[in-house]
mmCIF file with all atom_site columns, C-alpha atoms in Angstrom:
data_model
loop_
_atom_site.group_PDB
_atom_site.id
_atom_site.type_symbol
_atom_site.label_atom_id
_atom_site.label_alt_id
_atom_site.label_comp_id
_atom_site.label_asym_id
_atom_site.label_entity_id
_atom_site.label_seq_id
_atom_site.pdbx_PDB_ins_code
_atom_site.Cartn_x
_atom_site.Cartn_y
_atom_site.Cartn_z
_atom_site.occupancy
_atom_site.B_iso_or_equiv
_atom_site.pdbx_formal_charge
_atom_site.auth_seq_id
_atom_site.auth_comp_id
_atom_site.auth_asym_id
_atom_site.auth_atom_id
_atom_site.pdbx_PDB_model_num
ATOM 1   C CA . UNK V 1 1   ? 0.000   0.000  0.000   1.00 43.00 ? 1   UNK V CA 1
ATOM 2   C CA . UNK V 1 2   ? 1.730   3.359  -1.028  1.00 49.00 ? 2   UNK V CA 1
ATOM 3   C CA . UNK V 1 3   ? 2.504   5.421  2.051   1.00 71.00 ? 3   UNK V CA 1
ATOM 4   C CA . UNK V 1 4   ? 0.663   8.951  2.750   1.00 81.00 ? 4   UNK V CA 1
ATOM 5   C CA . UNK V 1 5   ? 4.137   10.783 1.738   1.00 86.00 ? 5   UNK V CA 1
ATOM 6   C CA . UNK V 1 6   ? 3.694   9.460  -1.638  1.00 86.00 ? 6   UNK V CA 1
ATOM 7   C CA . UNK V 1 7   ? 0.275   10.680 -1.892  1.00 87.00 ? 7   UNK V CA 1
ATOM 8   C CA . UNK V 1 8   ? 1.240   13.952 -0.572  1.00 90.00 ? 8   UNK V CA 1
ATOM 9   C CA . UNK V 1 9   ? 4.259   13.569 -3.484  1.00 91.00 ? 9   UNK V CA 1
ATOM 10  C CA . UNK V 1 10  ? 1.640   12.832 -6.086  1.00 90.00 ? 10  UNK V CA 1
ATOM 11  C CA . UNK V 1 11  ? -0.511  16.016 -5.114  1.00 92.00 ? 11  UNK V CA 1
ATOM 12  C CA . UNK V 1 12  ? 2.698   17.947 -5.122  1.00 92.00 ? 12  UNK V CA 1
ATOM 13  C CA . UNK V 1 13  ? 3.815   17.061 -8.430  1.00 92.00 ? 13  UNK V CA 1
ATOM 14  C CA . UNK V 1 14  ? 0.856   18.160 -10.392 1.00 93.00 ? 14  UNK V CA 1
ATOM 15  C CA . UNK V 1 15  ? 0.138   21.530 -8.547  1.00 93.00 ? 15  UNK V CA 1
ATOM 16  C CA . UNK V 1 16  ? 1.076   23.007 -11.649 1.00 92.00 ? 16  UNK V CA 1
ATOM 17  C CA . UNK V 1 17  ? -2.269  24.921 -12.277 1.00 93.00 ? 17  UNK V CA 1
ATOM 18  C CA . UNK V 1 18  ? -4.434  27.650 -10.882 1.00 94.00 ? 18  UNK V CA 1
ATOM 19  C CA . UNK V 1 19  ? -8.156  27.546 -9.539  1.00 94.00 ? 19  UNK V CA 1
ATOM 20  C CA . UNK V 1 20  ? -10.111 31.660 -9.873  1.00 95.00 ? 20  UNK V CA 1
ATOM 21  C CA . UNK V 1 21  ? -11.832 31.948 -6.528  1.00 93.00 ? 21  UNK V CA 1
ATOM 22  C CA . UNK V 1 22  ? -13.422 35.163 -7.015  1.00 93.00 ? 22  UNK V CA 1
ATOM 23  C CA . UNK V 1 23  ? -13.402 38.362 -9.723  1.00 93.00 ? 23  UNK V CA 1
ATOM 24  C CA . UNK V 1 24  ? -13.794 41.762 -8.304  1.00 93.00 ? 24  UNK V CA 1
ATOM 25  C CA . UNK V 1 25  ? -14.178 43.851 -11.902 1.00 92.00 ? 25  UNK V CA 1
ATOM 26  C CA . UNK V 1 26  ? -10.446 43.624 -13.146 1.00 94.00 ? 26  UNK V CA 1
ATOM 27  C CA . UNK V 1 27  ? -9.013  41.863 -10.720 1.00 95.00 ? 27  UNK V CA 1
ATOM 28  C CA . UNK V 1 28  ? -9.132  37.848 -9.635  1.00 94.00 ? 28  UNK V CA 1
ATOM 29  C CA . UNK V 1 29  ? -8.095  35.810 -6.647  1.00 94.00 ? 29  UNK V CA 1
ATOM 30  C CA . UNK V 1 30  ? -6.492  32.585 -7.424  1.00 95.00 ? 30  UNK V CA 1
ATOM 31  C CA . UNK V 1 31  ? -4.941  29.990 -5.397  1.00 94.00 ? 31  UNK V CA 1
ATOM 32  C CA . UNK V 1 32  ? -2.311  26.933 -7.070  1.00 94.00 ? 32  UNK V CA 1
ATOM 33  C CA . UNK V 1 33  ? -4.322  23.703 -7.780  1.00 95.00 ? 33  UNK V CA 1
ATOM 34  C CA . UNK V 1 34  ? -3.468  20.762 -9.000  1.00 94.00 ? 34  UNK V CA 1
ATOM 35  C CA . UNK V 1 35  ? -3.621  20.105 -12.760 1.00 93.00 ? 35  UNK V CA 1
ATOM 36  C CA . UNK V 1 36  ? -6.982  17.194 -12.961 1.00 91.00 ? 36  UNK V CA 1
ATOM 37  C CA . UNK V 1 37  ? -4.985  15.062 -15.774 1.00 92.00 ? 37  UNK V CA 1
ATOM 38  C CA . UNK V 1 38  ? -1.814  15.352 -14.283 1.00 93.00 ? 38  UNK V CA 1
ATOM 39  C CA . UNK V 1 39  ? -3.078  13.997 -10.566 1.00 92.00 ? 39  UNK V CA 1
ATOM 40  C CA . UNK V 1 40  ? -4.673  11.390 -12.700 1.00 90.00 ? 40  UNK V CA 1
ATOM 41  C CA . UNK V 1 41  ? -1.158  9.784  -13.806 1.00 90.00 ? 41  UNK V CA 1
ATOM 42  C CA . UNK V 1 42  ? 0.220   10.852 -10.781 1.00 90.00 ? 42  UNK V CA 1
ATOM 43  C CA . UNK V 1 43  ? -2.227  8.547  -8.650  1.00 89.00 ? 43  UNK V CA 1
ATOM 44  C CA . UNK V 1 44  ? -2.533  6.135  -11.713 1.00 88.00 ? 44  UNK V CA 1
ATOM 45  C CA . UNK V 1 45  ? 1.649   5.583  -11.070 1.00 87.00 ? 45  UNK V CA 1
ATOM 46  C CA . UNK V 1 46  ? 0.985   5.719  -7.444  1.00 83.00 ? 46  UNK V CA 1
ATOM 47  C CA . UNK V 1 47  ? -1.715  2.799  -6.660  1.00 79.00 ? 47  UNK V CA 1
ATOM 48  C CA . UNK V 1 48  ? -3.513  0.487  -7.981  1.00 75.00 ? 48  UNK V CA 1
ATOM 49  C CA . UNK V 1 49  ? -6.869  1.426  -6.663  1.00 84.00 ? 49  UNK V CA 1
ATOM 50  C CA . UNK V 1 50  ? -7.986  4.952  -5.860  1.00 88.00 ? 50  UNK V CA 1
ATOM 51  C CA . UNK V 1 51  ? -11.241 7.097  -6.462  1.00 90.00 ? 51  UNK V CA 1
ATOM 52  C CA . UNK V 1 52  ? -12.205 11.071 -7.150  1.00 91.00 ? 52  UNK V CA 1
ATOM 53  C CA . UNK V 1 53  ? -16.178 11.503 -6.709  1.00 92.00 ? 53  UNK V CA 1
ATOM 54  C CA . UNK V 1 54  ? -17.348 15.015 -7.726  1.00 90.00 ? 54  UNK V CA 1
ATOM 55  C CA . UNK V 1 55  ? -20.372 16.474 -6.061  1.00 91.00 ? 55  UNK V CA 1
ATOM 56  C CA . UNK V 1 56  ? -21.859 19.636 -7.339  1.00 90.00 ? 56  UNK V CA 1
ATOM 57  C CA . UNK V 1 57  ? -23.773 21.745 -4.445  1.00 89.00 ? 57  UNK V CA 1
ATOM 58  C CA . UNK V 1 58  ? -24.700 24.666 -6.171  1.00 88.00 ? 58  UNK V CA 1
ATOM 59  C CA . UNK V 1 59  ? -24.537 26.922 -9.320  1.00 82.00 ? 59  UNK V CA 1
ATOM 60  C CA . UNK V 1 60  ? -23.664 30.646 -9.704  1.00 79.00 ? 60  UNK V CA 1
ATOM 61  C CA . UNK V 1 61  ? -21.610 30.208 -7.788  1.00 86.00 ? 61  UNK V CA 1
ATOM 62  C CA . UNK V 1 62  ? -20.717 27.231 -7.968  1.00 92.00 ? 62  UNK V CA 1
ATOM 63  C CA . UNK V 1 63  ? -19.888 24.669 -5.060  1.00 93.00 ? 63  UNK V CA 1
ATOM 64  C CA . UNK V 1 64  ? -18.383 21.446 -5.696  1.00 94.00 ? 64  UNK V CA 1
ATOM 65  C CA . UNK V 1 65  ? -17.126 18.849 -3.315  1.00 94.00 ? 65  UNK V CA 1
ATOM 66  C CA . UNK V 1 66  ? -14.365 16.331 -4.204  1.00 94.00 ? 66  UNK V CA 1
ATOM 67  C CA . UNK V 1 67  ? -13.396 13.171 -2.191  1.00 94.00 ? 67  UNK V CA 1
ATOM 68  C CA . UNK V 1 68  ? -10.167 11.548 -3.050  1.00 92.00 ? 68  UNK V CA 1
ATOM 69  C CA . UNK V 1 69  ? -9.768  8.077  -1.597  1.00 90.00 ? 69  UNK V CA 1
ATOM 70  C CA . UNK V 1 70  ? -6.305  6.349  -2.110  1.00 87.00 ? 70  UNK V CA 1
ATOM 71  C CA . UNK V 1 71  ? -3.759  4.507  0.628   1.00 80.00 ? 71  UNK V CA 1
ATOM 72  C CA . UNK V 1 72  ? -6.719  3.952  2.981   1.00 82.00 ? 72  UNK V CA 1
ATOM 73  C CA . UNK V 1 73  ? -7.401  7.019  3.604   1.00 86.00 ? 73  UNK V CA 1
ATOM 74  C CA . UNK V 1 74  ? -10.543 9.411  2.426   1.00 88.00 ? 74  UNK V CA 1
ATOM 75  C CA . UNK V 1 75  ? -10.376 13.644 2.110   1.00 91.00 ? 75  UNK V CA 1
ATOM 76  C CA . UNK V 1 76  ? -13.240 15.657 0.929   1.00 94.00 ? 76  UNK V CA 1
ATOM 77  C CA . UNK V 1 77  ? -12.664 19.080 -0.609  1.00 93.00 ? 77  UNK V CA 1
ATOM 78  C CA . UNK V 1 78  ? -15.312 21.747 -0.774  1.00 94.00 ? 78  UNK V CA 1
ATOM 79  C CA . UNK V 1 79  ? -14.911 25.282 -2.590  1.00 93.00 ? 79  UNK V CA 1
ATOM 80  C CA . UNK V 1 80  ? -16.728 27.559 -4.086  1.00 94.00 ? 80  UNK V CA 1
ATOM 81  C CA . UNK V 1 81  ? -16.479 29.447 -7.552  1.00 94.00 ? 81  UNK V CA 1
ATOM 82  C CA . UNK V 1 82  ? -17.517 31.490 -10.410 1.00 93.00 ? 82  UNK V CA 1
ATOM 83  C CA . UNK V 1 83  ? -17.350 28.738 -12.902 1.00 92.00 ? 83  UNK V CA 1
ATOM 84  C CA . UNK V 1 84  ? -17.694 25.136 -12.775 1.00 92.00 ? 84  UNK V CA 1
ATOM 85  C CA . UNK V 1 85  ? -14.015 24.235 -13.902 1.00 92.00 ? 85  UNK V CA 1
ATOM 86  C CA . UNK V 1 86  ? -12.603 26.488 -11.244 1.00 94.00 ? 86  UNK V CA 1
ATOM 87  C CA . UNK V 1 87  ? -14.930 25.100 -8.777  1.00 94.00 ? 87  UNK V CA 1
ATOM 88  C CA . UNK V 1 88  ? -13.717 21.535 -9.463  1.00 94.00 ? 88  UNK V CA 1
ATOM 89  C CA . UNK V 1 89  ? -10.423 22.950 -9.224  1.00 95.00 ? 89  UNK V CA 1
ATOM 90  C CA . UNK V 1 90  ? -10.306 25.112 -6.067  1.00 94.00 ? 90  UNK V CA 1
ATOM 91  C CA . UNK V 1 91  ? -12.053 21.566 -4.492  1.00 94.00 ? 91  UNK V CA 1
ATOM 92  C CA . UNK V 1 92  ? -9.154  20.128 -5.422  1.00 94.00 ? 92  UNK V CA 1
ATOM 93  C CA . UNK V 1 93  ? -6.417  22.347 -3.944  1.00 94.00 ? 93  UNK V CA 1
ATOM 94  C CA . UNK V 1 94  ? -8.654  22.078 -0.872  1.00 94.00 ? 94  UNK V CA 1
ATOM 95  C CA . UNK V 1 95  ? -7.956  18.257 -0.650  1.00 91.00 ? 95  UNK V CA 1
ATOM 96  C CA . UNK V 1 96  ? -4.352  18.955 -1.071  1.00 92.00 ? 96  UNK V CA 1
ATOM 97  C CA . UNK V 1 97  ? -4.232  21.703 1.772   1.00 92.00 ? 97  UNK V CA 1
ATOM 98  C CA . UNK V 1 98  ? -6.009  18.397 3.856   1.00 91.00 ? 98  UNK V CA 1
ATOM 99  C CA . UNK V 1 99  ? -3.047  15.845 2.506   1.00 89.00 ? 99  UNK V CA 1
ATOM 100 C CA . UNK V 1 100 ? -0.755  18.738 4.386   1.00 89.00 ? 100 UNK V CA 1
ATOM 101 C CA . UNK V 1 101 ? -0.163  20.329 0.537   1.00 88.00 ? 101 UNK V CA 1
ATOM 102 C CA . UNK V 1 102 ? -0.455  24.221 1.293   1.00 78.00 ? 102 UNK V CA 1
ATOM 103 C CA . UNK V 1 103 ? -1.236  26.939 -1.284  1.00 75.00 ? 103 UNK V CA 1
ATOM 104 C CA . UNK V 1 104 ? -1.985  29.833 0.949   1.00 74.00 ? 104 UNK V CA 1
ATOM 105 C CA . UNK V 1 105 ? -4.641  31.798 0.926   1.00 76.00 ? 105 UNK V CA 1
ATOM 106 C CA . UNK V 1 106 ? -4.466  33.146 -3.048  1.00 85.00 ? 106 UNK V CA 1
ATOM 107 C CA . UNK V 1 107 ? -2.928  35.907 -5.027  1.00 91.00 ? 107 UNK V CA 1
ATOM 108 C CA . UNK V 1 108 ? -4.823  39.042 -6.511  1.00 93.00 ? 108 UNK V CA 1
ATOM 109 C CA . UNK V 1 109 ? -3.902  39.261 -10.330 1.00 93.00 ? 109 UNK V CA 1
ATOM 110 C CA . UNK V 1 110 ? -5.103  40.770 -13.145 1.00 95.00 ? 110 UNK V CA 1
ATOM 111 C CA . UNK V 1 111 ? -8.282  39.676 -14.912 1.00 93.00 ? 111 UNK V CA 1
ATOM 112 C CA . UNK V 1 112 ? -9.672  39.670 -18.154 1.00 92.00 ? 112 UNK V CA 1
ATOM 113 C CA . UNK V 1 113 ? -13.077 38.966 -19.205 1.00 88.00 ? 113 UNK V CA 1
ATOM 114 C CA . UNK V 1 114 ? -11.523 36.956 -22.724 1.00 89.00 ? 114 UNK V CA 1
ATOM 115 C CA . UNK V 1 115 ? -8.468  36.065 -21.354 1.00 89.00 ? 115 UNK V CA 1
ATOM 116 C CA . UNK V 1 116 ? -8.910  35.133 -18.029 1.00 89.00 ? 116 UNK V CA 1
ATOM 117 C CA . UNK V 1 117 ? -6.681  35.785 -15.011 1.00 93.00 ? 117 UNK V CA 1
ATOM 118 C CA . UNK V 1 118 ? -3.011  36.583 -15.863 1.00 92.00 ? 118 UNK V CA 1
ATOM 119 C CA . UNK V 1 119 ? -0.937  34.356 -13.614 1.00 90.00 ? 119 UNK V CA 1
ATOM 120 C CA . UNK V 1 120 ? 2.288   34.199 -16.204 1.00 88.00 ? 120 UNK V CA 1
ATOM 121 C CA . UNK V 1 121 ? 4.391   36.346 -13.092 1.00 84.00 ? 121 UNK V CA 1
ATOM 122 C CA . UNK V 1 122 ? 2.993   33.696 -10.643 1.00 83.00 ? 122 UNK V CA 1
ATOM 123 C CA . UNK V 1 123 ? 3.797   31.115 -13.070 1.00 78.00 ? 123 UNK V CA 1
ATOM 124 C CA . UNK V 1 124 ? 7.181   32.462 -13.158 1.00 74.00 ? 124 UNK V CA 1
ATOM 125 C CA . UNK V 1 125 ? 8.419   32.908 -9.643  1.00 70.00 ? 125 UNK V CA 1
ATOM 126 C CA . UNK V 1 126 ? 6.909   29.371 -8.385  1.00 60.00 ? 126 UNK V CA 1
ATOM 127 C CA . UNK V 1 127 ? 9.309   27.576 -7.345  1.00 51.00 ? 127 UNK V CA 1
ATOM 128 C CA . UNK V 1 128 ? 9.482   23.744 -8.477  1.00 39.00 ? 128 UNK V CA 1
ATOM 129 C CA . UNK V 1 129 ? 7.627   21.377 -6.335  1.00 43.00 ? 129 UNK V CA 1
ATOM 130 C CA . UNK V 1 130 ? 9.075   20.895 -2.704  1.00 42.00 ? 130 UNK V CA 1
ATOM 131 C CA . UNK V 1 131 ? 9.236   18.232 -1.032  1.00 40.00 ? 131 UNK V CA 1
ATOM 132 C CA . UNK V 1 132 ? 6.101   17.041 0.957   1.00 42.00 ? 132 UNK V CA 1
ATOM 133 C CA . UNK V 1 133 ? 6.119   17.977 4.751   1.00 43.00 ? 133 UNK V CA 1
ATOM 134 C CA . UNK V 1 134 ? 6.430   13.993 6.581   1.00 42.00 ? 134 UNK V CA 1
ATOM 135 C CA . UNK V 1 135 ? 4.516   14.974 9.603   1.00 44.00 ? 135 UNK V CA 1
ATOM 136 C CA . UNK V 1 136 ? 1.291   12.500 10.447  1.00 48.00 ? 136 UNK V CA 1
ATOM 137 C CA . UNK V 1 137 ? -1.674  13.194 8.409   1.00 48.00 ? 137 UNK V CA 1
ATOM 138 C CA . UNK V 1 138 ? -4.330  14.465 10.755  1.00 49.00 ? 138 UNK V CA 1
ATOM 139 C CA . UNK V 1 139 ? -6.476  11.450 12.088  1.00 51.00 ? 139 UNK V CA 1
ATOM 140 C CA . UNK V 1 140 ? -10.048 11.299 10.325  1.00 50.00 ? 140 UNK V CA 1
ATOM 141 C CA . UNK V 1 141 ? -12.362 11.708 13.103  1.00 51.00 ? 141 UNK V CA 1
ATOM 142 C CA . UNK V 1 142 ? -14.291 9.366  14.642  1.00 56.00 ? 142 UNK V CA 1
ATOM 143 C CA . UNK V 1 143 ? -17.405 8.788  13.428  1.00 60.00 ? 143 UNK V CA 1
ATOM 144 C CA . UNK V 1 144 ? -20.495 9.775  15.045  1.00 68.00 ? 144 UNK V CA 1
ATOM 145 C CA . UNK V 1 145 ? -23.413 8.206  14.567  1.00 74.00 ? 145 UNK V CA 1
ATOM 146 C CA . UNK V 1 146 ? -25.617 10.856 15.501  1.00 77.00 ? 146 UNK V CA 1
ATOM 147 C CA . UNK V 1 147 ? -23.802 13.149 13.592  1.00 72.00 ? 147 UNK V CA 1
ATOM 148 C CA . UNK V 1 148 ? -23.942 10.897 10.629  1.00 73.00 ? 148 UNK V CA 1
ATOM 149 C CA . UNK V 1 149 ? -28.000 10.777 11.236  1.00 79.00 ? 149 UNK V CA 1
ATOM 150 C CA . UNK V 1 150 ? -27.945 14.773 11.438  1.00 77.00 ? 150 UNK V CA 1
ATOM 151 C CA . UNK V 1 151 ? -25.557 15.287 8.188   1.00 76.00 ? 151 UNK V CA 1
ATOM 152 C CA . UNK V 1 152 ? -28.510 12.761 6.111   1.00 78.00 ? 152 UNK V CA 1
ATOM 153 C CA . UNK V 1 153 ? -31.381 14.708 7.459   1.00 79.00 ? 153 UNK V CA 1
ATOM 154 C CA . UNK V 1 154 ? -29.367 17.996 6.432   1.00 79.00 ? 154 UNK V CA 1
ATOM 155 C CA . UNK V 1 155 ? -28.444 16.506 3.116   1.00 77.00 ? 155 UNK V CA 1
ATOM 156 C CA . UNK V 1 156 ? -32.222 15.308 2.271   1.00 82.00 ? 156 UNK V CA 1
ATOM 157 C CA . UNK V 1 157 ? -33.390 19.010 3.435   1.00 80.00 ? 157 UNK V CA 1
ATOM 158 C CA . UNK V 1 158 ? -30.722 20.324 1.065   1.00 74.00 ? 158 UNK V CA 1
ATOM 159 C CA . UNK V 1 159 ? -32.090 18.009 -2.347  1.00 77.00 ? 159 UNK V CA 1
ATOM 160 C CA . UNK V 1 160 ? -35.597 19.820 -1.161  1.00 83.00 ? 160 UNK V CA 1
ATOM 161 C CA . UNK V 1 161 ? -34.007 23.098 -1.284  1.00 78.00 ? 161 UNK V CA 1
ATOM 162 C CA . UNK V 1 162 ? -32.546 22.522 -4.653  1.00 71.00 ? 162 UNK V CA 1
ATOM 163 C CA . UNK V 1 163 ? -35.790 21.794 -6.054  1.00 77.00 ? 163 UNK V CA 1
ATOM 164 C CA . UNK V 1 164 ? -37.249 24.354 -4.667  1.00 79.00 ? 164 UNK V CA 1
ATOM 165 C CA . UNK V 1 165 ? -34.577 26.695 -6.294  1.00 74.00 ? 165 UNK V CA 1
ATOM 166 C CA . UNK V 1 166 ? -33.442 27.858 -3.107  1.00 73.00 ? 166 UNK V CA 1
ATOM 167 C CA . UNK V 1 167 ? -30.321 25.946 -3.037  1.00 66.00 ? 167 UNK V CA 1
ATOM 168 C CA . UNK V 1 168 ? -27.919 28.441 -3.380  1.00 68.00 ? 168 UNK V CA 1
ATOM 169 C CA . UNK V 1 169 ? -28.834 30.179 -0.200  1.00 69.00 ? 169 UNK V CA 1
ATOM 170 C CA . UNK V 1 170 ? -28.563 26.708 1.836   1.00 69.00 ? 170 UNK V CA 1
ATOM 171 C CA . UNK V 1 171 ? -25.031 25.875 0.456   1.00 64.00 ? 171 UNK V CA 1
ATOM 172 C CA . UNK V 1 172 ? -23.795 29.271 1.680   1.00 66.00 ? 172 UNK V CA 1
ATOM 173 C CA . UNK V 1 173 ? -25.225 28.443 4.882   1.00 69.00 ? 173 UNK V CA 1
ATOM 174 C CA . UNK V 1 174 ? -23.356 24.844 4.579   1.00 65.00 ? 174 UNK V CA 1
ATOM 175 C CA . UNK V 1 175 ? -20.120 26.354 3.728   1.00 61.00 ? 175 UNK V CA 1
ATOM 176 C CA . UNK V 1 176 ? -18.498 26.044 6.893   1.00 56.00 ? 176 UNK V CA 1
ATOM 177 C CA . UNK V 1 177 ? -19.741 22.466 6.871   1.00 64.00 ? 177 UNK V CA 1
ATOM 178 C CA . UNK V 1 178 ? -22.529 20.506 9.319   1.00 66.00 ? 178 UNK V CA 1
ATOM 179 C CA . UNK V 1 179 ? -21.338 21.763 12.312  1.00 68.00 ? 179 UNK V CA 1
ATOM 180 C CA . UNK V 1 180 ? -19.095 20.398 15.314  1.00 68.00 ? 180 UNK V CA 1
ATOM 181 C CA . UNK V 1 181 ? -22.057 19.142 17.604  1.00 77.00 ? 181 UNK V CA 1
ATOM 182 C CA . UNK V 1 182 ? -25.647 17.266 16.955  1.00 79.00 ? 182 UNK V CA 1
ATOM 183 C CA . UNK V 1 183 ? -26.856 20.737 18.412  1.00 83.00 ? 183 UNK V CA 1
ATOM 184 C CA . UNK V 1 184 ? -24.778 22.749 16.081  1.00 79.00 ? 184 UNK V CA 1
ATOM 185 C CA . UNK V 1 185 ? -26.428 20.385 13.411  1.00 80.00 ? 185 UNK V CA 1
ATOM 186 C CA . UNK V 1 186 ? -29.583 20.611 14.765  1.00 84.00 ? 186 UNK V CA 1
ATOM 187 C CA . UNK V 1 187 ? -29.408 24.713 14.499  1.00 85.00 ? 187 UNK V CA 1
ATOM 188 C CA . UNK V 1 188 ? -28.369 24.398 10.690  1.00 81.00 ? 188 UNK V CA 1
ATOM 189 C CA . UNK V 1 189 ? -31.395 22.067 9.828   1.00 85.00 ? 189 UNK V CA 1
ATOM 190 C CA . UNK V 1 190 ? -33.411 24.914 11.509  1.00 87.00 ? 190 UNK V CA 1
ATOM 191 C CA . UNK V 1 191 ? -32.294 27.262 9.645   1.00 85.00 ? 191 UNK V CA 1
ATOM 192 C CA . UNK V 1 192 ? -32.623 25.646 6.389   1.00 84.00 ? 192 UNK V CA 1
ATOM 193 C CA . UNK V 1 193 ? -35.580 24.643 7.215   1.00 86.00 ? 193 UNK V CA 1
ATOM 194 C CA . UNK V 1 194 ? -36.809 28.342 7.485   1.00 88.00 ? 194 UNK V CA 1
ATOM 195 C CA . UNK V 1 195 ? -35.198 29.192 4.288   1.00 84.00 ? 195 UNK V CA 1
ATOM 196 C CA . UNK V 1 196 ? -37.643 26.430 2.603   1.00 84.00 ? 196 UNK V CA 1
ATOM 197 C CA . UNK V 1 197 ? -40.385 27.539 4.342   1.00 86.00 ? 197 UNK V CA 1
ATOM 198 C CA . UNK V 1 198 ? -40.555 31.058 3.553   1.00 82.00 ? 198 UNK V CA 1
#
């Protein structure tokens, strides 16, 4: 089984792209990300068996999850973005800040409508990939059953919202995630709850 500082290797090695978080008129914020088909051969090299699921949460903008599962171990990315390809991308430099793969918190460049966000100076002084940090992965947490009850009932709320068109509103809610508690849980079902109700 390949060892979590291969993994973190493989994420590394194809941070070679960059995910547009936001647009503010001329300007955009982008953070590095790693290139999709790159990671692909990367964890194709790396093990046998692994798995990428993409969830889409939202639109405009749009929120997209992505859980990478390789060496035993499971990450979920979620991000939010104008577009769906930097969504999907931004999810997955999320995963690799969770592997221990750090991009900071993003760069303001310039941004153009046609041309998109001009990273060629970031491009330039990036350094080439450094070697993974070897400290311990942080542990998954333990599940909680209750927890895992409260997540479904929020997630079932959340397909109701959607067809209800009011799912935008509910993932910004959910962007800080379900909550550390069954009562911090309970207060976010209550409050999506009101959203569908009004």
């Amino acid at each position: 089984m390949p060892d979590l500082d291969r993994v973190r290797e493989a994420l590394q090695n194809s941070m070679s792209t960059w995910a547009t978080l936001e647009v503010r008129g001329d300007q955009a914020r982008v953070v590095p990300a790693p290139d999709l088909e790159q990671l692909i051969a990367e964890l194709d090299r790396l093990a046998p068996q692994w798995s990428l699921n993409w969830g889409c949460d939202a639109a405009s903008p749009y929120v997209v999850r992505a859980r990478l599962d390789v060496a035993g171990v499971s990450r979920e990315g979620l991000a939010q973005a104008p577009t769906l390809s930097d969504a999907k991308l931004a999810a997955l430099a999320e995963l690799a800040r969770l592997f221990g793969i750090s991009g900071g918190e993003g760069r303001w460049v310039d941004y153009d409508p046609e041309d998109g966000p001009n990273v060629a100076d970031l491009d330039a002084e990036r350094e080439l990939p450094a070697a993974p940090r070897t400290s311990a992965l942080p542990p998954e947490p333990p599940r909680d059953p209750q927890m895992d009850k409260a997540r479904r009932h929020i997630d079932e709320l959340l397909e109701q919202l959607k067809a209800a068109g009011k799912g935008g509103e509910a993932t910004r809610i959910l962007m800080r995630g379900y909550g550390e508690t069954v009562d911090d849980s309970r207060a976010l079902y209550k409050q999506l709850k009101a959203i569908l109700d009004q």
